[in-house]
Structure formats: C-alpha cells, structure tokens
Amino acid sequence: MLNCPRCGQSIQQSAIACPRCRTPLKAHGHPGIVLHRATGAESLCKSCLYDADDTCNYPQRPDARECTMYHDVTIPIVSTPQRYETSPGVWIRRNAGWIALVMLIILSFGLALSRR
C-alpha cells in the first residue's frame, strides 16, 4: 500500500484521490496516468530528462512541483525491441481480406470464362 503525500493516510495502489484529504494521486482523474510530485524544496524539472534535453513543453517549467511526464535523468529510457514474425501463417492472417478478394476475383473470372 502507498501513503498519501499530503496527509500520510494509507491508500490503495489504484486510488485516484486520497479518501481522507482528497489530494489527487492520478493525473486528470485517470488511473493510468501517474502524477509525479516533488518531495523536497527542489522542483521536478531539476532532475527531469525532458528538461535536460529541452523537449519539455509543460507550462509550469522550470518550477513544476507536479508533472505527468517526469522521467528521472539518472534512469535511462530502455526501449524493448519488437519481434517480427515472418512465418507464412502470420502473413496470411495479416492479409486475409486481400487474399479473399483476390480469390473472389479469380473465381468470378473463372466462372465468366467457363460460360462462354
């Protein structure tokens, strides 16, 4: 369980706001958007990756105390490589509509030519 940053009340991981003091814990009331808060006197921007590389467009920059985009500059962003499958089954599933259309056209031409 987590604790509320304002009142210290124990709260559930999925809580959107603190049940005791109503402090918002998730950004925009959405459980999937984490709201990062500065704990000390220093703003989040001092240790944020987006402020360091000057890609931050947050209006409260450089004095933001709360931010949804915060990423610690000491923790590298690791991208997971995507696996591409090249088996025929994957290609057939991906292009099933086109395959059906081509087969329908071939069948139509076959029927039209056989009736001559």
C-alpha positions as YAML, in Angstrom:
chain: A
units: angstrom
residues:
- id: 1
  name: MET
  ca: [0.00, 0.00, 0.00]
- id: 2
  name: LEU
  ca: [1.03, 3.57, -0.64]
- id: 3
  name: ASN
  ca: [0.78, 6.60, 1.60]
- id: 4
  name: CYS
  ca: [-0.77, 9.94, 0.69]
- id: 5
  name: PRO
  ca: [1.95, 12.56, 0.10]
- id: 6
  name: ARG
  ca: [-0.08, 15.21, 1.96]
- id: 7
  name: CYS
  ca: [-1.69, 13.52, 4.98]
- id: 8
  name: GLY
  ca: [0.18, 10.17, 5.20]
- id: 9
  name: GLN
  ca: [-3.02, 8.08, 5.05]
- id: 10
  name: SER
  ca: [-2.60, 4.54, 3.69]
- id: 11
  name: ILE
  ca: [-4.20, 4.32, 0.27]
- id: 12
  name: GLN
  ca: [-4.73, 1.64, -2.35]
- id: 13
  name: GLN
  ca: [-2.46, 1.44, -5.39]
- id: 14
  name: SER
  ca: [-5.39, 2.14, -7.73]
- id: 15
  name: ALA
  ca: [-6.79, 5.13, -5.79]
- id: 16
  name: ILE
  ca: [-7.36, 8.24, -7.90]
- id: 17
  name: ALA
  ca: [-7.54, 10.58, -4.91]
- id: 18
  name: CYS
  ca: [-6.82, 10.27, -1.20]
- id: 19
  name: PRO
  ca: [-10.04, 9.25, 0.59]
- id: 20
  name: ARG
  ca: [-9.13, 11.41, 3.59]
- id: 21
  name: CYS
  ca: [-7.82, 14.74, 2.22]
- id: 22
  name: ARG
  ca: [-8.91, 14.41, -1.45]
- id: 23
  name: THR
  ca: [-5.41, 15.06, -2.79]
- id: 24
  name: PRO
  ca: [-5.32, 13.96, -6.44]
- id: 25
  name: LEU
  ca: [-3.00, 10.99, -6.86]
- id: 26
  name: LYS
  ca: [-3.53, 10.27, -10.55]
- id: 27
  name: ALA
  ca: [-3.46, 12.90, -13.27]
- id: 28
  name: HIS
  ca: [-6.76, 14.08, -14.75]
- id: 29
  name: GLY
  ca: [-8.67, 11.52, -12.66]
- id: 30
  name: HIS
  ca: [-7.38, 8.68, -14.82]
- id: 31
  name: PRO
  ca: [-5.90, 5.65, -13.03]
- id: 32
  name: GLY
  ca: [-3.38, 5.03, -15.81]
- id: 33
  name: ILE
  ca: [-1.70, 8.46, -15.69]
- id: 34
  name: VAL
  ca: [0.79, 8.73, -12.85]
- id: 35
  name: LEU
  ca: [1.16, 12.14, -11.21]
- id: 36
  name: HIS
  ca: [4.76, 12.67, -10.05]
- id: 37
  name: ARG
  ca: [5.33, 15.07, -7.14]
- id: 38
  name: ALA
  ca: [8.42, 16.82, -5.84]
- id: 39
  name: THR
  ca: [9.22, 15.72, -2.29]
- id: 40
  name: GLY
  ca: [11.78, 18.32, -1.25]
- id: 41
  name: ALA
  ca: [12.15, 22.02, -1.92]
- id: 42
  name: GLU
  ca: [13.62, 21.42, -5.37]
- id: 43
  name: SER
  ca: [11.33, 21.27, -8.41]
- id: 44
  name: LEU
  ca: [10.95, 18.14, -10.52]
- id: 45
  name: CYS
  ca: [12.47, 19.89, -13.53]
- id: 46
  name: LYS
  ca: [15.96, 19.89, -11.99]
- id: 47
  name: SER
  ca: [16.16, 16.09, -12.28]
- id: 48
  name: CYS
  ca: [13.90, 15.51, -15.31]
- id: 49
  name: LEU
  ca: [15.18, 14.02, -18.56]
- id: 50
  name: TYR
  ca: [12.86, 16.18, -20.69]
- id: 51
  name: ASP
  ca: [14.10, 19.38, -19.06]
- id: 52
  name: ALA
  ca: [17.72, 18.28, -19.56]
- id: 53
  name: ASP
  ca: [17.30, 17.71, -23.31]
- id: 54
  name: ASP
  ca: [14.98, 20.74, -23.69]
- id: 55
  name: THR
  ca: [11.99, 18.80, -25.07]
- id: 56
  name: CYS
  ca: [9.65, 19.64, -22.19]
- id: 57
  name: ASN
  ca: [6.61, 21.72, -23.10]
- id: 58
  name: TYR
  ca: [4.98, 21.72, -19.68]
- id: 59
  name: PRO
  ca: [3.63, 25.21, -18.79]
- id: 60
  name: GLN
  ca: [4.99, 25.16, -15.21]
- id: 61
  name: ARG
  ca: [8.55, 24.50, -16.38]
- id: 62
  name: PRO
  ca: [11.14, 25.06, -14.79]
- id: 63
  name: ASP
  ca: [9.35, 25.23, -11.42]
- id: 64
  name: ALA
  ca: [6.96, 22.28, -11.69]
- id: 65
  name: ARG
  ca: [6.11, 20.60, -8.40]
- id: 66
  name: GLU
  ca: [3.72, 18.09, -10.07]
- id: 67
  name: CYS
  ca: [4.15, 16.57, -13.52]
- id: 68
  name: THR
  ca: [2.75, 13.69, -15.59]
- id: 69
  name: MET
  ca: [5.71, 13.43, -17.97]
- id: 70
  name: TYR
  ca: [8.52, 13.30, -15.39]
- id: 71
  name: HIS
  ca: [11.34, 10.84, -16.05]
- id: 72
  name: ASP
  ca: [14.42, 10.81, -13.83]
- id: 73
  name: VAL
  ca: [17.54, 11.81, -15.75]
- id: 74
  name: THR
  ca: [19.61, 9.11, -13.99]
- id: 75
  name: ILE
  ca: [17.35, 6.29, -15.23]
- id: 76
  name: PRO
  ca: [17.86, 5.61, -18.97]
- id: 77
  name: ILE
  ca: [14.86, 5.01, -21.19]
- id: 78
  name: VAL
  ca: [15.07, 1.43, -22.42]
- id: 79
  name: SER
  ca: [13.06, 0.52, -25.47]
- id: 80
  name: THR
  ca: [12.00, -3.06, -25.91]
- id: 81
  name: PRO
  ca: [12.84, -4.48, -29.33]
- id: 82
  name: GLN
  ca: [9.85, -5.60, -31.33]
- id: 83
  name: ARG
  ca: [9.78, -9.15, -32.62]
- id: 84
  name: TYR
  ca: [8.77, -9.52, -36.22]
- id: 85
  name: GLU
  ca: [7.43, -12.88, -37.25]
- id: 86
  name: THR
  ca: [7.90, -13.78, -40.89]
- id: 87
  name: SER
  ca: [6.10, -17.12, -40.97]
- id: 88
  name: PRO
  ca: [3.51, -17.71, -43.71]
- id: 89
  name: GLY
  ca: [0.72, -18.09, -41.15]
- id: 90
  name: VAL
  ca: [1.26, -14.58, -39.83]
- id: 91
  name: TRP
  ca: [1.31, -13.14, -43.35]
- id: 92
  name: ILE
  ca: [-1.93, -14.97, -44.23]
- id: 93
  name: ARG
  ca: [-3.68, -13.72, -41.08]
- id: 94
  name: ARG
  ca: [-2.49, -10.18, -41.72]
- id: 95
  name: ASN
  ca: [-3.68, -10.18, -45.35]
- id: 96
  name: ALA
  ca: [-6.77, -12.40, -45.11]
- id: 97
  name: GLY
  ca: [-9.09, -9.75, -46.55]
- id: 98
  name: TRP
  ca: [-6.92, -9.18, -49.61]
- id: 99
  name: ILE
  ca: [-6.50, -12.91, -50.16]
- id: 100
  name: ALA
  ca: [-10.27, -13.41, -50.04]
- id: 101
  name: LEU
  ca: [-10.79, -10.54, -52.50]
- id: 102
  name: VAL
  ca: [-8.24, -11.92, -54.98]
- id: 103
  name: MET
  ca: [-9.77, -15.40, -54.72]
- id: 104
  name: LEU
  ca: [-13.24, -13.95, -55.35]
- id: 105
  name: ILE
  ca: [-11.99, -12.11, -58.45]
- id: 106
  name: ILE
  ca: [-10.27, -15.25, -59.78]
- id: 107
  name: LEU
  ca: [-13.44, -17.28, -59.13]
- id: 108
  name: SER
  ca: [-15.54, -14.65, -60.94]
- id: 109
  name: PHE
  ca: [-13.22, -14.67, -63.97]
- id: 110
  name: GLY
  ca: [-13.20, -18.47, -63.96]
- id: 111
  name: LEU
  ca: [-16.99, -18.64, -63.95]
- id: 112
  name: ALA
  ca: [-17.29, -15.95, -66.63]
- id: 113
  name: LEU
  ca: [-14.81, -17.72, -68.93]
- id: 114
  name: SER
  ca: [-16.36, -21.17, -68.41]
- id: 115
  name: ARG
  ca: [-19.82, -19.95, -69.54]
- id: 116
  name: ARG
  ca: [-18.54, -18.84, -72.95]
...
